[in-house]
Amino acid sequence: SNDYSLWEGNGDGGYLRELIQIIRKTNPQATIGYLMTHSYRSSYGLNIEGSSYLRWQNIAKATRQLQLNYGIDFIIPYGTAVQNLRASSLNDAYEFSDDGTHLGAGLGDYVAGCCYFQSLLAPRYGVSILGNSFRLTNLNENNGIKTVTDKTAPVAQKAAMLATYNMWE
């Protein structure tokens, strides 16, 4: 997801153009969306950029190229939402990931859910994630896991809201 060239038809993760052509031919009314994923945490050994922020920048750049070159109708920018959350005072060395690649349960998953909500449901139903009272609070905090609380949830909600307003920054 951080290297646009891998999407080109090369057999190693490519063939997106062919997939979209099939969808457009068989379901011309379909709306095609794309999930902008989050970056690895900075300390993860396979993060070739050495920084979650630099990797996210590459993911955002590749996503923008995909949208422009492949006719993708909308983006769910949860990678930007995660990066926004990482820029908050809630961040720590685990960067909301217990293994370096996947989001940790709790606040990491919550910000992703907030972004899905804000990207898909908010426009359709005229609602906002801001102020949503749902909380999954029965988690034990440990490496990469931060519980969603009345204090942390608004930060995640704002991170998701800002991502949907400007997914490229």
PDB file of N, CA, C and O in Angstrom, residues 110-143:
ATOM      1  N   TYR A 110     -10.973   1.401  17.568  1.00  0.00           N
ATOM      2  CA  TYR A 110     -12.045   2.382  17.691  1.00  0.00           C
ATOM      3  C   TYR A 110     -11.884   3.520  16.683  1.00  0.00           C
ATOM      4  O   TYR A 110     -12.851   3.925  16.036  1.00  0.00           O
ATOM      5  N   VAL A 111     -10.667   4.038  16.521  1.00  0.00           N
ATOM      6  CA  VAL A 111     -10.476   5.132  15.562  1.00  0.00           C
ATOM      7  C   VAL A 111     -10.770   4.649  14.142  1.00  0.00           C
ATOM      8  O   VAL A 111     -11.329   5.396  13.335  1.00  0.00           O
ATOM      9  N   ALA A 112     -10.428   3.402  13.844  1.00  0.00           N
ATOM     10  CA  ALA A 112     -10.753   2.858  12.523  1.00  0.00           C
ATOM     11  C   ALA A 112     -12.268   2.789  12.344  1.00  0.00           C
ATOM     12  O   ALA A 112     -12.802   3.187  11.309  1.00  0.00           O
ATOM     13  N   GLY A 113     -12.972   2.302  13.356  1.00  0.00           N
ATOM     14  CA  GLY A 113     -14.433   2.242  13.294  1.00  0.00           C
ATOM     15  C   GLY A 113     -15.055   3.622  13.143  1.00  0.00           C
ATOM     16  O   GLY A 113     -16.017   3.815  12.394  1.00  0.00           O
ATOM     17  N   CYS A 114     -14.499   4.595  13.859  1.00  0.00           N
ATOM     18  CA  CYS A 114     -14.981   5.978  13.744  1.00  0.00           C
ATOM     19  C   CYS A 114     -14.815   6.485  12.320  1.00  0.00           C
ATOM     20  O   CYS A 114     -15.691   7.168  11.778  1.00  0.00           O
ATOM     21  N   CYS A 115     -13.715   6.134  11.690  1.00  0.00           N
ATOM     22  CA  CYS A 115     -13.453   6.590  10.330  1.00  0.00           C
ATOM     23  C   CYS A 115     -14.414   5.927   9.338  1.00  0.00           C
ATOM     24  O   CYS A 115     -14.930   6.587   8.437  1.00  0.00           O
ATOM     25  N   TYR A 116     -14.664   4.637   9.509  1.00  0.00           N
ATOM     26  CA  TYR A 116     -15.657   3.963   8.666  1.00  0.00           C
ATOM     27  C   TYR A 116     -17.012   4.644   8.816  1.00  0.00           C
ATOM     28  O   TYR A 116     -17.693   4.931   7.834  1.00  0.00           O
ATOM     29  N   PHE A 117     -17.415   4.890  10.066  1.00  0.00           N
ATOM     30  CA  PHE A 117     -18.695   5.541  10.340  1.00  0.00           C
ATOM     31  C   PHE A 117     -18.760   6.896   9.647  1.00  0.00           C
ATOM     32  O   PHE A 117     -19.720   7.208   8.938  1.00  0.00           O
ATOM     33  N   GLN A 118     -17.725   7.718   9.849  1.00  0.00           N
ATOM     34  CA  GLN A 118     -17.726   9.069   9.301  1.00  0.00           C
ATOM     35  C   GLN A 118     -17.668   9.065   7.776  1.00  0.00           C
ATOM     36  O   GLN A 118     -18.230   9.934   7.129  1.00  0.00           O
ATOM     37  N   SER A 119     -17.010   8.079   7.195  1.00  0.00           N
ATOM     38  CA  SER A 119     -16.871   8.007   5.736  1.00  0.00           C
ATOM     39  C   SER A 119     -18.115   7.446   5.052  1.00  0.00           C
ATOM     40  O   SER A 119     -18.482   7.902   3.964  1.00  0.00           O
ATOM     41  N   LEU A 120     -18.735   6.457   5.658  1.00  0.00           N
ATOM     42  CA  LEU A 120     -19.827   5.747   4.998  1.00  0.00           C
ATOM     43  C   LEU A 120     -21.219   6.132   5.494  1.00  0.00           C
ATOM     44  O   LEU A 120     -22.139   6.301   4.695  1.00  0.00           O
ATOM     45  N   LEU A 121     -21.396   6.236   6.793  1.00  0.00           N
ATOM     46  CA  LEU A 121     -22.730   6.471   7.346  1.00  0.00           C
ATOM     47  C   LEU A 121     -23.067   7.947   7.517  1.00  0.00           C
ATOM     48  O   LEU A 121     -24.190   8.361   7.258  1.00  0.00           O
ATOM     49  N   ALA A 122     -22.096   8.724   7.966  1.00  0.00           N
ATOM     50  CA  ALA A 122     -22.361  10.141   8.235  1.00  0.00           C
ATOM     51  C   ALA A 122     -22.903  10.872   7.009  1.00  0.00           C
ATOM     52  O   ALA A 122     -23.920  11.579   7.116  1.00  0.00           O
ATOM     53  N   PRO A 123     -22.297  10.714   5.831  1.00  0.00           N
ATOM     54  CA  PRO A 123     -22.828  11.440   4.665  1.00  0.00           C
ATOM     55  C   PRO A 123     -24.236  10.984   4.268  1.00  0.00           C
ATOM     56  O   PRO A 123     -25.059  11.776   3.851  1.00  0.00           O
ATOM     57  N   ARG A 124     -24.484   9.703   4.424  1.00  0.00           N
ATOM     58  CA  ARG A 124     -25.782   9.156   4.001  1.00  0.00           C
ATOM     59  C   ARG A 124     -26.913   9.551   4.936  1.00  0.00           C
ATOM     60  O   ARG A 124     -28.033   9.795   4.503  1.00  0.00           O
ATOM     61  N   TYR A 125     -26.617   9.571   6.228  1.00  0.00           N
ATOM     62  CA  TYR A 125     -27.671   9.813   7.212  1.00  0.00           C
ATOM     63  C   TYR A 125     -27.594  11.188   7.871  1.00  0.00           C
ATOM     64  O   TYR A 125     -28.395  11.491   8.758  1.00  0.00           O
ATOM     65  N   GLY A 126     -26.644  12.006   7.476  1.00  0.00           N
ATOM     66  CA  GLY A 126     -26.547  13.354   8.015  1.00  0.00           C
ATOM     67  C   GLY A 126     -26.213  13.394   9.491  1.00  0.00           C
ATOM     68  O   GLY A 126     -26.724  14.244  10.224  1.00  0.00           O
ATOM     69  N   VAL A 127     -25.360  12.473   9.916  1.00  0.00           N
ATOM     70  CA  VAL A 127     -24.938  12.415  11.315  1.00  0.00           C
ATOM     71  C   VAL A 127     -23.418  12.554  11.371  1.00  0.00           C
ATOM     72  O   VAL A 127     -22.745  12.502  10.358  1.00  0.00           O
ATOM     73  N   SER A 128     -22.910  12.700  12.573  1.00  0.00           N
ATOM     74  CA  SER A 128     -21.471  12.834  12.763  1.00  0.00           C
ATOM     75  C   SER A 128     -21.013  11.850  13.823  1.00  0.00           C
ATOM     76  O   SER A 128     -21.777  11.504  14.734  1.00  0.00           O
ATOM     77  N   ILE A 129     -19.779  11.441  13.726  1.00  0.00           N
ATOM     78  CA  ILE A 129     -19.202  10.583  14.754  1.00  0.00           C
ATOM     79  C   ILE A 129     -18.955  11.368  16.036  1.00  0.00           C
ATOM     80  O   ILE A 129     -18.945  10.794  17.122  1.00  0.00           O
ATOM     81  N   LEU A 130     -18.778  12.671  15.903  1.00  0.00           N
ATOM     82  CA  LEU A 130     -18.503  13.495  17.085  1.00  0.00           C
ATOM     83  C   LEU A 130     -19.660  13.400  18.074  1.00  0.00           C
ATOM     84  O   LEU A 130     -20.812  13.627  17.719  1.00  0.00           O
ATOM     85  N   GLY A 131     -19.335  13.046  19.295  1.00  0.00           N
ATOM     86  CA  GLY A 131     -20.347  12.920  20.335  1.00  0.00           C
ATOM     87  C   GLY A 131     -20.992  11.551  20.421  1.00  0.00           C
ATOM     88  O   GLY A 131     -21.831  11.313  21.303  1.00  0.00           O
ATOM     89  N   ASN A 132     -20.622  10.635  19.527  1.00  0.00           N
ATOM     90  CA  ASN A 132     -21.168   9.284  19.604  1.00  0.00           C
ATOM     91  C   ASN A 132     -20.801   8.684  20.953  1.00  0.00           C
ATOM     92  O   ASN A 132     -19.657   8.760  21.385  1.00  0.00           O
ATOM     93  N   SER A 133     -21.751   8.085  21.637  1.00  0.00           N
ATOM     94  CA  SER A 133     -21.528   7.618  23.010  1.00  0.00           C
ATOM     95  C   SER A 133     -21.126   6.154  23.116  1.00  0.00           C
ATOM     96  O   SER A 133     -20.882   5.663  24.220  1.00  0.00           O
ATOM     97  N   PHE A 134     -21.035   5.430  22.005  1.00  0.00           N
ATOM     98  CA  PHE A 134     -20.652   4.021  22.092  1.00  0.00           C
ATOM     99  C   PHE A 134     -19.231   3.885  22.620  1.00  0.00           C
ATOM    100  O   PHE A 134     -18.315   4.561  22.177  1.00  0.00           O
ATOM    101  N   ARG A 135     -19.052   2.998  23.570  1.00  0.00           N
ATOM    102  CA  ARG A 135     -17.729   2.710  24.127  1.00  0.00           C
ATOM    103  C   ARG A 135     -17.598   1.211  24.371  1.00  0.00           C
ATOM    104  O   ARG A 135     -18.481   0.606  24.946  1.00  0.00           O
ATOM    105  N   LEU A 136     -16.485   0.637  23.957  1.00  0.00           N
ATOM    106  CA  LEU A 136     -16.132  -0.731  24.305  1.00  0.00           C
ATOM    107  C   LEU A 136     -15.045  -0.611  25.357  1.00  0.00           C
ATOM    108  O   LEU A 136     -13.891  -0.327  25.039  1.00  0.00           O
ATOM    109  N   THR A 137     -15.412  -0.779  26.607  1.00  0.00           N
ATOM    110  CA  THR A 137     -14.493  -0.432  27.690  1.00  0.00           C
ATOM    111  C   THR A 137     -14.023  -1.637  28.502  1.00  0.00           C
ATOM    112  O   THR A 137     -13.338  -1.467  29.488  1.00  0.00           O
ATOM    113  N   ASN A 138     -14.368  -2.833  28.103  1.00  0.00           N
ATOM    114  CA  ASN A 138     -14.004  -4.002  28.898  1.00  0.00           C
ATOM    115  C   ASN A 138     -12.683  -4.629  28.454  1.00  0.00           C
ATOM    116  O   ASN A 138     -12.539  -5.832  28.405  1.00  0.00           O
ATOM    117  N   LEU A 139     -11.699  -3.795  28.143  1.00  0.00           N
ATOM    118  CA  LEU A 139     -10.397  -4.273  27.707  1.00  0.00           C
ATOM    119  C   LEU A 139      -9.350  -4.034  28.787  1.00  0.00           C
ATOM    120  O   LEU A 139      -9.401  -3.039  29.499  1.00  0.00           O
ATOM    121  N   ASN A 140      -8.413  -4.942  28.876  1.00  0.00           N
ATOM    122  CA  ASN A 140      -7.279  -4.738  29.765  1.00  0.00           C
ATOM    123  C   ASN A 140      -6.185  -4.058  28.964  1.00  0.00           C
ATOM    124  O   ASN A 140      -5.737  -4.577  27.950  1.00  0.00           O
ATOM    125  N   GLU A 141      -5.744  -2.892  29.410  1.00  0.00           N
ATOM    126  CA  GLU A 141      -4.701  -2.177  28.692  1.00  0.00           C
ATOM    127  C   GLU A 141      -3.378  -2.920  28.822  1.00  0.00           C
ATOM    128  O   GLU A 141      -3.036  -3.407  29.886  1.00  0.00           O
ATOM    129  N   ASN A 142      -2.677  -3.036  27.705  1.00  0.00           N
ATOM    130  CA  ASN A 142      -1.309  -3.550  27.686  1.00  0.00           C
ATOM    131  C   ASN A 142      -0.636  -3.036  26.430  1.00  0.00           C
ATOM    132  O   ASN A 142      -1.087  -2.073  25.845  1.00  0.00           O
ATOM    133  N   ASN A 143       0.408  -3.664  25.989  1.00  0.00           N
ATOM    134  CA  ASN A 143       1.182  -3.190  24.840  1.00  0.00           C
ATOM    135  C   ASN A 143       0.300  -2.946  23.619  1.00  0.00           C
ATOM    136  O   ASN A 143      -0.261  -3.872  23.061  1.00  0.00           O
TER     137      ASN A 143
END
